[in-house]
Coordinates of N, CA and C in Angstrom, one line a residue:
M209 N 74.6 80.6 125.0 CA 75.6 81.5 123.7 C 74.1 82.4 122.7
D210 N 73.2 81.0 122.8 CA 71.9 82.3 122.0 C 71.2 83.3 122.5
D211 N 71.8 84.1 123.6 CA 70.7 85.1 124.2 C 72.1 85.8 123.2
V212 N 73.5 85.6 123.3 CA 74.3 86.3 123.4 C 74.2 86.8 121.4
R213 N 74.2 85.4 120.7 CA 74.1 85.1 119.3 C 72.7 86.1 119.1
R214 N 71.4 86.5 119.7 CA 70.5 86.8 119.4 C 70.5 88.7 119.5
L215 N 71.1 88.9 121.1 CA 71.1 89.9 121.4 C 72.7 90.6 119.6
S216 N 73.4 90.2 119.9 CA 74.9 90.5 118.5 C 73.6 90.9 117.2
D217 N 73.2 89.7 116.6 CA 72.9 89.5 115.4 C 71.6 90.8 115.5
E218 N 71.1 90.9 116.7 CA 70.0 92.4 116.3 C 70.2 93.4 116.9
I219 N 71.2 93.2 117.2 CA 72.5 95.1 117.0 C 72.3 95.4 115.9
A220 N 73.3 94.8 115.1 CA 74.4 94.9 114.0 C 73.7 94.8 113.2
I221 N 72.4 94.2 112.4 CA 71.1 94.5 111.8 C 70.3 95.5 112.2
K222 N 70.1 96.2 113.2 CA 69.7 97.4 113.8 C 70.4 98.7 113.0
S223 N 71.9 98.7 113.8 CA 72.4 99.7 113.7 C 72.7 99.8 112.2
S224 N 72.8 99.5 111.4 CA 73.2 99.5 110.2 C 71.9 100.6 109.4
K225 N 71.1 100.6 109.8 CA 69.4 101.1 109.2 C 69.6 102.5 110.4
E226 N 69.9 102.6 111.7 CA 68.6 103.5 112.8 C 70.1 103.9 113.3
A227 N 72.0 103.8 114.3 CA 72.6 104.6 114.3 C 72.7 105.2 113.3
E228 N 73.1 106.7 114.3 CA 73.2 107.9 113.8 C 74.8 108.5 112.6
Y229 N 76.1 107.8 113.8 CA 77.4 107.6 112.8 C 77.1 105.6 112.7
Y230 N 78.0 105.7 111.7 CA 78.2 104.3 110.4 C 79.7 103.8 111.7
P231 N 80.1 102.3 111.9 CA 78.8 101.8 111.8 C 77.6 101.1 112.8
I232 N 78.1 102.1 113.8 CA 77.3 102.0 115.6 C 77.7 103.1 115.9
D233 N 77.1 104.0 116.9 CA 77.4 104.2 117.9 C 77.2 104.2 119.3
R234 N 77.3 105.4 120.5 CA 76.9 104.7 122.0 C 75.4 104.7 122.2
Y235 N 74.5 106.0 121.5 CA 73.4 106.6 121.2 C 72.9 106.1 121.1
F236 N 73.0 105.0 119.9 CA 72.3 103.7 119.8 C 72.2 103.0 120.4
L237 N 73.4 102.6 120.8 CA 73.7 101.2 121.9 C 72.7 101.5 123.3
E238 N 72.2 102.8 123.6 CA 72.2 102.9 125.1 C 70.8 102.0 125.7
P239 N 69.6 101.8 124.5 CA 68.6 100.8 124.8 C 68.7 99.6 125.7
Y240 N 70.8 99.2 125.1 CA 71.1 97.7 124.7 C 72.0 97.8 125.9
I241 N 72.6 98.9 126.2 CA 73.9 98.6 127.5 C 73.4 97.3 128.4
K242 N 72.2 97.8 129.0 CA 71.5 96.8 130.5 C 71.9 95.2 130.1
D243 N 71.2 95.1 128.8 CA 71.0 93.7 127.7 C 72.1 93.0 128.4
I244 N 73.5 93.8 127.7 CA 74.5 93.8 127.3 C 74.8 93.0 127.7
L245 N 75.3 94.1 129.0 CA 75.9 93.7 130.7 C 75.1 92.6 131.2
A246 N 74.3 92.3 131.4 CA 74.0 90.9 131.9 C 73.9 90.1 130.8
L247 N 75.0 89.4 129.6 CA 75.3 88.2 129.3 C 76.1 88.2 129.9
D248 N 76.4 87.1 129.5 CA 78.2 86.8 129.9 C 79.0 87.2 128.8
R249 N 80.2 88.0 129.7 CA 81.0 89.0 128.7 C 81.5 88.3 128.0
G250 N 82.2 87.5 128.1 CA 83.2 86.8 127.5 C 82.9 86.4 126.4
D251 N 81.7 85.8 126.6 CA 81.1 85.0 125.1 C 80.4 85.8 124.3
F252 N 80.2 87.1 124.9 CA 79.8 88.4 124.1 C 81.1 88.6 123.7
L253 N 81.8 89.3 123.5 CA 83.2 89.6 123.5 C 83.6 88.7 121.9
L254 N 83.8 87.6 122.6 CA 84.1 86.1 121.8 C 83.3 86.0 120.3
Y255 N 81.8 85.8 120.6 CA 81.1 86.4 120.0 C 81.0 87.6 118.2
N256 N 81.3 88.7 119.2 CA 81.5 89.9 118.4 C 82.7 90.0 117.6
F257 N 83.8 89.5 118.0 CA 85.2 89.5 117.8 C 85.8 88.7 116.3
E258 N 84.6 87.6 116.8 CA 84.4 86.7 115.8 C 83.3 87.3 114.0
R259 N 83.1 88.0 114.5 CA 82.2 88.5 113.3 C 83.8 89.7 112.0
V260 N 83.2 89.1 111.0 CA 83.9 89.1 109.8 C 84.3 90.9 109.1
N261 N 83.7 91.4 110.9 CA 83.9 93.1 109.9 C 84.3 93.7 111.5
N262 N 85.7 93.9 110.5 CA 86.0 94.9 112.0 C 85.8 96.2 111.9
L263 N 85.4 96.7 111.0 CA 84.8 98.1 111.2 C 83.8 97.9 112.4
Y264 N 83.0 97.2 112.1 CA 82.0 97.4 113.2 C 82.0 96.7 114.5
T265 N 82.9 96.0 114.4 CA 83.6 94.9 115.5 C 84.2 96.0 116.2
V266 N 85.5 96.6 116.2 CA 86.0 98.0 116.8 C 85.4 99.0 117.2
H267 N 84.4 99.6 116.2 CA 83.0 100.5 116.8 C 82.2 100.4 118.0
L268 N 81.8 98.8 118.0 CA 80.8 98.0 118.8 C 81.5 98.2 120.0
M269 N 82.7 97.7 120.4 CA 84.0 97.4 121.4 C 83.9 99.3 121.7
L270 N 84.1 99.8 121.1 CA 84.8 101.3 121.7 C 83.7 101.5 122.2
C271 N 82.2 101.6 122.2 CA 81.2 101.7 122.3 C 80.7 101.4 123.7
I272 N 81.5 100.1 124.0 CA 80.8 99.5 125.4 C 82.4 99.7 126.4
P273 N 82.6 100.6 126.7 CA 83.7 100.2 127.7 C 83.3 99.6 128.9
E274 N 82.3 100.2 129.3 CA 81.8 99.0 130.5 C 82.0 97.7 130.5
L275 N 82.0 96.7 129.4 CA 82.6 95.6 128.9 C 83.5 95.1 129.4
W276 N 85.2 96.3 129.4 CA 86.0 96.3 129.6 C 86.7 96.8 130.9
E277 N 85.9 97.4 131.8 CA 86.0 98.0 133.2 C 87.0 97.0 134.2
T278 N 86.1 95.6 134.2 CA 86.9 95.0 135.0 C 87.3 93.4 134.3
L279 N 87.9 93.8 133.2 CA 88.2 92.3 132.3 C 89.7 93.0 132.6
T280 N 90.1 91.5 133.0 CA 92.2 91.2 133.1 C 92.1 90.3 131.7
I281 N 93.4 90.1 131.9 CA 94.1 89.9 130.6 C 94.9 88.4 130.9
N282 N 94.2 87.9 131.9 CA 94.2 86.8 131.6 C 92.2 86.0 131.1
E283 N 91.7 86.8 131.6 CA 90.0 86.7 130.5 C 90.1 86.9 128.9
L284 N 91.0 87.7 129.0 CA 91.7 88.0 126.8 C 92.2 86.7 126.9
I285 N 92.9 86.3 127.4 CA 93.3 85.3 126.6 C 92.8 84.4 126.6
S286 N 92.1 84.3 127.5 CA 90.9 82.5 127.6 C 90.2 83.4 126.4
I287 N 89.6 84.2 125.8 CA 88.7 84.8 124.3 C 89.9 84.4 123.5
V288 N 91.0 85.0 123.2 CA 92.0 85.0 122.2 C 91.5 83.1 121.7
N289 N 92.3 82.6 123.0 CA 92.2 81.2 122.3 C 90.8 80.4 121.7
K290 N 89.9 81.8 122.0 CA 88.8 80.9 121.3 C 88.9 81.5 119.9
F291 N 89.4 82.0 119.3 CA 89.0 82.9 118.1 C 89.7 82.3 117.0
T292 N 89.0 81.9 115.9 CA 88.6 81.0 114.8 C 88.9 80.9 113.3
N293 N 89.7 83.1 113.6 CA 89.7 83.5 112.4 C 90.5 84.3 112.6
S294 N 91.7 85.3 111.6 CA 92.7 85.9 111.6 C 92.0 87.2 112.1
F295 N 90.5 87.2 111.2 CA 90.0 89.0 111.5 C 89.6 89.3 113.0
S296 N 89.4 88.0 114.1 CA 89.1 88.5 114.7 C 90.9 89.3 115.7
F297 N 92.1 88.4 115.9 CA 92.7 89.3 115.5 C 93.0 90.3 115.5
F298 N 92.5 90.9 114.1 CA 92.8 91.9 113.5 C 91.8 92.9 114.0
S299 N 91.1 92.1 114.6 CA 90.3 93.7 115.4 C 90.5 93.6 116.9
L300 N 90.8 92.5 117.2 CA 91.5 92.9 118.9 C 92.5 94.0 118.9
I301 N 93.7 93.8 117.7 CA 95.1 94.4 117.7 C 94.6 95.8 117.5
L302 N 93.6 95.9 116.1 CA 92.9 97.5 115.8 C 92.7 97.9 116.9
F303 N 91.2 97.4 118.0 CA 90.9 98.3 118.9 C 91.5 98.4 120.3
S304 N 92.4 97.6 120.1 CA 93.3 97.8 122.0 C 94.4 98.7 121.2
H305 N 94.5 98.6 120.5 CA 96.1 99.9 119.7 C 95.5 101.2 119.9
K306 N 94.6 101.1 118.9 CA 94.2 102.3 118.5 C 93.6 103.0 119.2
Y307 N 92.4 102.0 119.7 CA 91.4 103.2 121.0 C 91.8 103.1 122.7
V308 N 91.9 101.5 123.4 CA 92.5 101.5 124.2 C 93.8 102.1 124.4
E309 N 94.9 102.1 123.5 CA 95.9 102.5 123.4 C 97.4 101.6 124.1
I310 N 96.7 100.6 124.1 CA 97.5 99.1 124.7 C 97.9 98.7 123.5
N311 N 98.9 97.7 123.4 CA 100.1 96.9 122.7 C 99.7 95.3 123.4
L312 N 98.4 94.6 122.2 CA 98.7 93.3 122.6 C 99.5 92.5 121.5
I313 N 100.5 93.0 120.8 CA 100.6 92.3 119.3 C 101.5 91.6 120.1
N314 N 102.3 91.3 120.7 CA 103.7 89.9 121.5 C 102.6 89.7 122.6
L315 N 101.4 89.8 123.2 CA 101.1 89.0 123.9 C 100.7 87.7 122.7
I316 N 99.9 88.6 121.9 CA 98.3 87.3 121.1 C 99.7 86.6 120.4
L317 N 101.0 87.3 119.8 CA 101.8 86.2 119.1 C 103.2 85.6 120.2
S318 N 102.3 85.3 121.2 CA 103.3 84.3 122.3 C 102.4 83.2 122.9
L319 N 101.1 83.3 122.1 CA 100.1 82.9 122.6 C 100.2 81.4 121.7
N320 N 99.2 80.1 122.0 CA 99.5 78.8 121.2 C 98.5 79.1 119.9
I321 N 99.0 79.8 119.2 CA 98.7 79.9 117.9 C 99.2 79.0 116.4
S322 N 98.5 78.6 116.0 CA 98.9 78.0 114.3 C 99.7 79.2 113.7
K323 N 100.8 78.0 112.8 CA 102.6 79.5 112.4 C 101.4 80.0 111.2
D324 N 100.2 79.5 110.2 CA 99.3 79.9 109.4 C 98.7 81.0 110.1
M325 N 98.5 80.7 111.2 CA 97.6 82.2 111.9 C 98.6 82.8 112.2
L326 N 99.1 82.8 112.6 CA 100.7 84.0 112.9 C 100.8 84.9 112.2
D327 N 101.5 83.9 110.6 CA 101.4 84.3 109.6 C 100.8 85.1 108.7
E328 N 99.4 84.9 109.5 CA 98.3 85.9 108.6 C 98.1 87.3 109.1
I329 N 98.9 87.0 111.0 CA 98.8 88.0 111.5 C 99.8 89.5 111.0
V330 N 101.0 89.1 111.1 CA 102.4 89.3 111.2 C 101.6 89.9 109.5
D331 N 101.3 89.0 108.4 CA 101.4 89.4 107.3 C 100.2 90.9 107.3
Y332 N 99.1 90.9 107.6 CA 97.9 91.6 108.2 C 98.9 93.1 109.1
L333 N 99.4 92.7 109.7 CA 100.6 93.9 110.6 C 101.7 94.7 109.6
N334 N 102.0 93.9 108.6 CA 102.9 94.8 107.8 C 102.2 95.7 107.2
K335 N 101.2 94.9 106.2 CA 100.6 95.7 105.5 C 99.5 97.0 105.7
Q336 N 99.2 96.7 107.3 CA 97.9 97.2 107.7 C 98.7 98.5 109.4
Y337 N 99.7 98.2 109.2 CA 100.1 99.0 110.4 C 99.8 100.4 110.7
T338 N 99.7 100.9 110.0 CA 99.0 102.5 109.1 C 97.9 103.0 110.3
N339 N 96.7 101.8 110.1 CA 96.3 101.4 111.0 C 95.8 101.8 112.2
L340 N 96.9 101.5 113.1 CA 96.5 100.8 114.2 C 97.3 103.0 114.5
L341 N 97.0 103.8 114.2 CA 96.8 105.2 114.8 C 96.1 105.7 114.6
K342 N 95.4 106.0 115.5 CA 94.3 107.2 115.6 C 94.5 108.3 114.1
E343 N 93.7 108.3 113.0 CA 94.1 109.9 112.3 C 93.1 111.0 113.2
D344 N 93.6 112.3 112.9 CA 92.9 113.5 114.1 C 91.5 113.2 113.6
S345 N 90.5 112.8 111.9 CA 88.9 112.9 112.5 C 88.2 111.8 112.7
E346 N 89.7 110.7 113.5 CA 89.0 109.5 114.3 C 88.7 110.4 115.9
L347 N 90.2 111.0 116.4 CA 89.8 111.6 117.9 C 89.4 112.6 117.3
F348 N 88.5 113.8 116.2 CA 87.6 114.9 116.6 C 86.3 114.1 116.8
V349 N 86.3 112.8 116.1 CA 85.2 111.9 116.6 C 84.5 112.3 118.0
I350 N 85.8 111.3 118.8 CA 85.9 110.7 120.2 C 85.8 111.9 120.8
E351 N 86.8 113.4 120.4 CA 86.9 114.2 121.6 C 85.4 115.3 121.2
E352 N 84.6 115.4 120.3 CA 83.4 115.7 120.2 C 82.6 115.2 121.2
G353 N 83.1 114.0 121.2 CA 81.5 113.5 121.5 C 80.5 112.6 120.5
I354 N 80.9 112.5 119.3 CA 80.1 112.3 118.1 C 79.8 111.0 118.1
I355 N 80.4 110.3 118.7 CA 79.9 108.6 119.1 C 79.6 108.1 120.6
G356 N 79.3 109.1 121.3 CA 78.6 108.9 122.2 C 79.9 108.6 123.4
I357 N 80.7 108.6 123.6 CA 82.2 108.1 124.3 C 83.3 109.5 124.1
K358 N 84.2 109.3 125.6 CA 84.7 110.3 125.1 C 86.1 109.3 125.8
Y359 N 87.5 110.1 125.6 CA 88.7 109.5 126.0 C 88.5 108.8 127.4
D360 N 88.4 110.0 128.1 CA 88.0 109.6 129.5 C 87.5 108.5 130.1
D361 N 86.3 108.0 129.6 CA 85.9 106.1 129.2 C 86.6 105.6 129.1
W362 N 87.7 105.3 128.6 CA 88.9 104.8 128.4 C 90.4 104.3 129.4
M363 N 90.4 106.0 129.7 CA 91.9 105.9 130.1 C 92.2 105.4 131.5
C364 N 91.1 105.2 132.6 CA 90.9 104.0 133.4 C 90.9 102.5 133.2
I365 N 90.8 102.4 132.6 CA 90.8 100.5 131.8 C 91.7 100.8 131.1
K366 N 92.2 101.5 130.1 CA 93.9 101.7 129.9 C 95.1 101.2 130.9
Q367 N 94.9 102.6 132.0 CA 96.0 102.5 132.6 C 95.9 101.1 133.5
R368 N 94.4 100.3 133.8 CA 94.5 99.3 134.6 C 95.3 98.0 133.7
L369 N 94.5 98.1 132.5 CA 95.2 96.4 131.9 C 96.7 97.4 131.9
L370 N 97.3 98.2 131.5 CA 98.8 98.4 132.0 C 99.8 97.8 133.1
L371 N 98.6 97.4 133.8 CA 99.4 97.4 135.4 C 99.8 95.7 135.0
D372 N 99.6 94.9 134.0 CA 99.4 94.0 133.8 C 101.0 93.8 132.9
K373 N 102.3 92.9 133.2 CA 103.5 93.3 132.6 C 103.1 92.9 131.0
R374 N 102.3 91.7 131.0 CA 102.5 91.1 129.4 C 101.5 92.3 128.4
V375 N 101.3 93.7 129.0 CA 100.8 94.5 128.8 C 101.7 96.1 128.5
E376 N 101.5 96.1 126.8 CA 102.5 97.1 126.7 C 101.9 99.1 125.7
P377 N 102.5 100.0 126.3 CA 101.3 100.8 125.6 C 101.9 100.8 124.0
A378 N 100.7 101.7 123.8 CA 100.5 101.2 122.1 C 101.8 102.6 121.8
F379 N 102.2 102.3 120.6 CA 103.2 103.1 119.5 C 101.9 104.4 119.9
T380 N 103.0 105.6 119.3 CA 102.3 106.8 119.5 C 102.9 107.8 117.8
S381 N 104.1 106.6 117.9 CA 104.7 107.1 117.1 C 104.7 106.5 115.8
M382 N 104.5 107.1 114.0 CA 104.2 105.5 112.6 C 105.8 105.3 112.9
D383 N 106.9 105.8 112.7 CA 108.2 105.1 112.3 C 108.9 104.4 113.7
E384 N 108.4 104.5 114.8 CA 107.8 103.9 116.2 C 107.7 102.1 115.5
L385 N 106.4 102.6 115.4 CA 105.4 101.8 115.4 C 105.8 100.3 113.7
K386 N 106.7 101.1 113.0 CA 107.0 100.5 111.8 C 108.4 99.5 111.9
H387 N 108.7 100.6 112.8 CA 109.9 99.9 112.8 C 110.1 98.1 114.1
Y388 N 108.7 98.7 114.8 CA 108.3 97.2 115.6 C 107.7 96.2 114.8
I389 N 107.1 96.7 114.1 CA 106.6 95.4 112.8 C 107.2 94.7 112.5
D390 N 108.1 95.7 112.0 CA 109.3 95.2 111.3 C 110.1 94.5 111.7
T391 N 110.4 94.2 112.5 CA 110.8 93.2 114.0 C 110.4 92.0 114.3
L392 N 109.2 91.4 114.0 CA 108.2 90.6 114.6 C 108.6 89.3 114.0
Y393 N 108.4 88.6 114.8 CA 108.1 87.1 114.7 C 109.2 86.9 113.4

């Protein structure tokens, strides 16, 4: 875990000063990709989801589809079960719904999570559900390759993860998403 912490911290610090796109982009990450992939994937994901900066974590994950190419839902559950703060859940839900276009909310809420944590997650979703859908500007940044990735980088991952019956497609309509959030928990 020390190697994960050291590399992750170095990337986070340098990206804030050197990345072209705030808070991080694939172009900045290129020299680090091989080293990231050499680390334990679960430890890397856990450490970075545990950071208390949703914006950074979500963009970091978006820029490294290779970490997700063979990740199984069981592995993801194992990581989620180690989360220690609500921001980790928020980052994963935001990233997976908005960018991978899968809905993990029911799966997450079905895990053995404390009532207080469940309440925080549902409260967050009630207040922030509009952020789970991409805005036109975010779509533009991805479609134009401004951060160095394209949607095609994520489509196979999305389709593979949707093969697991515990995973649902993300909502694409604000009204449907709002109704779904209103019926949680």
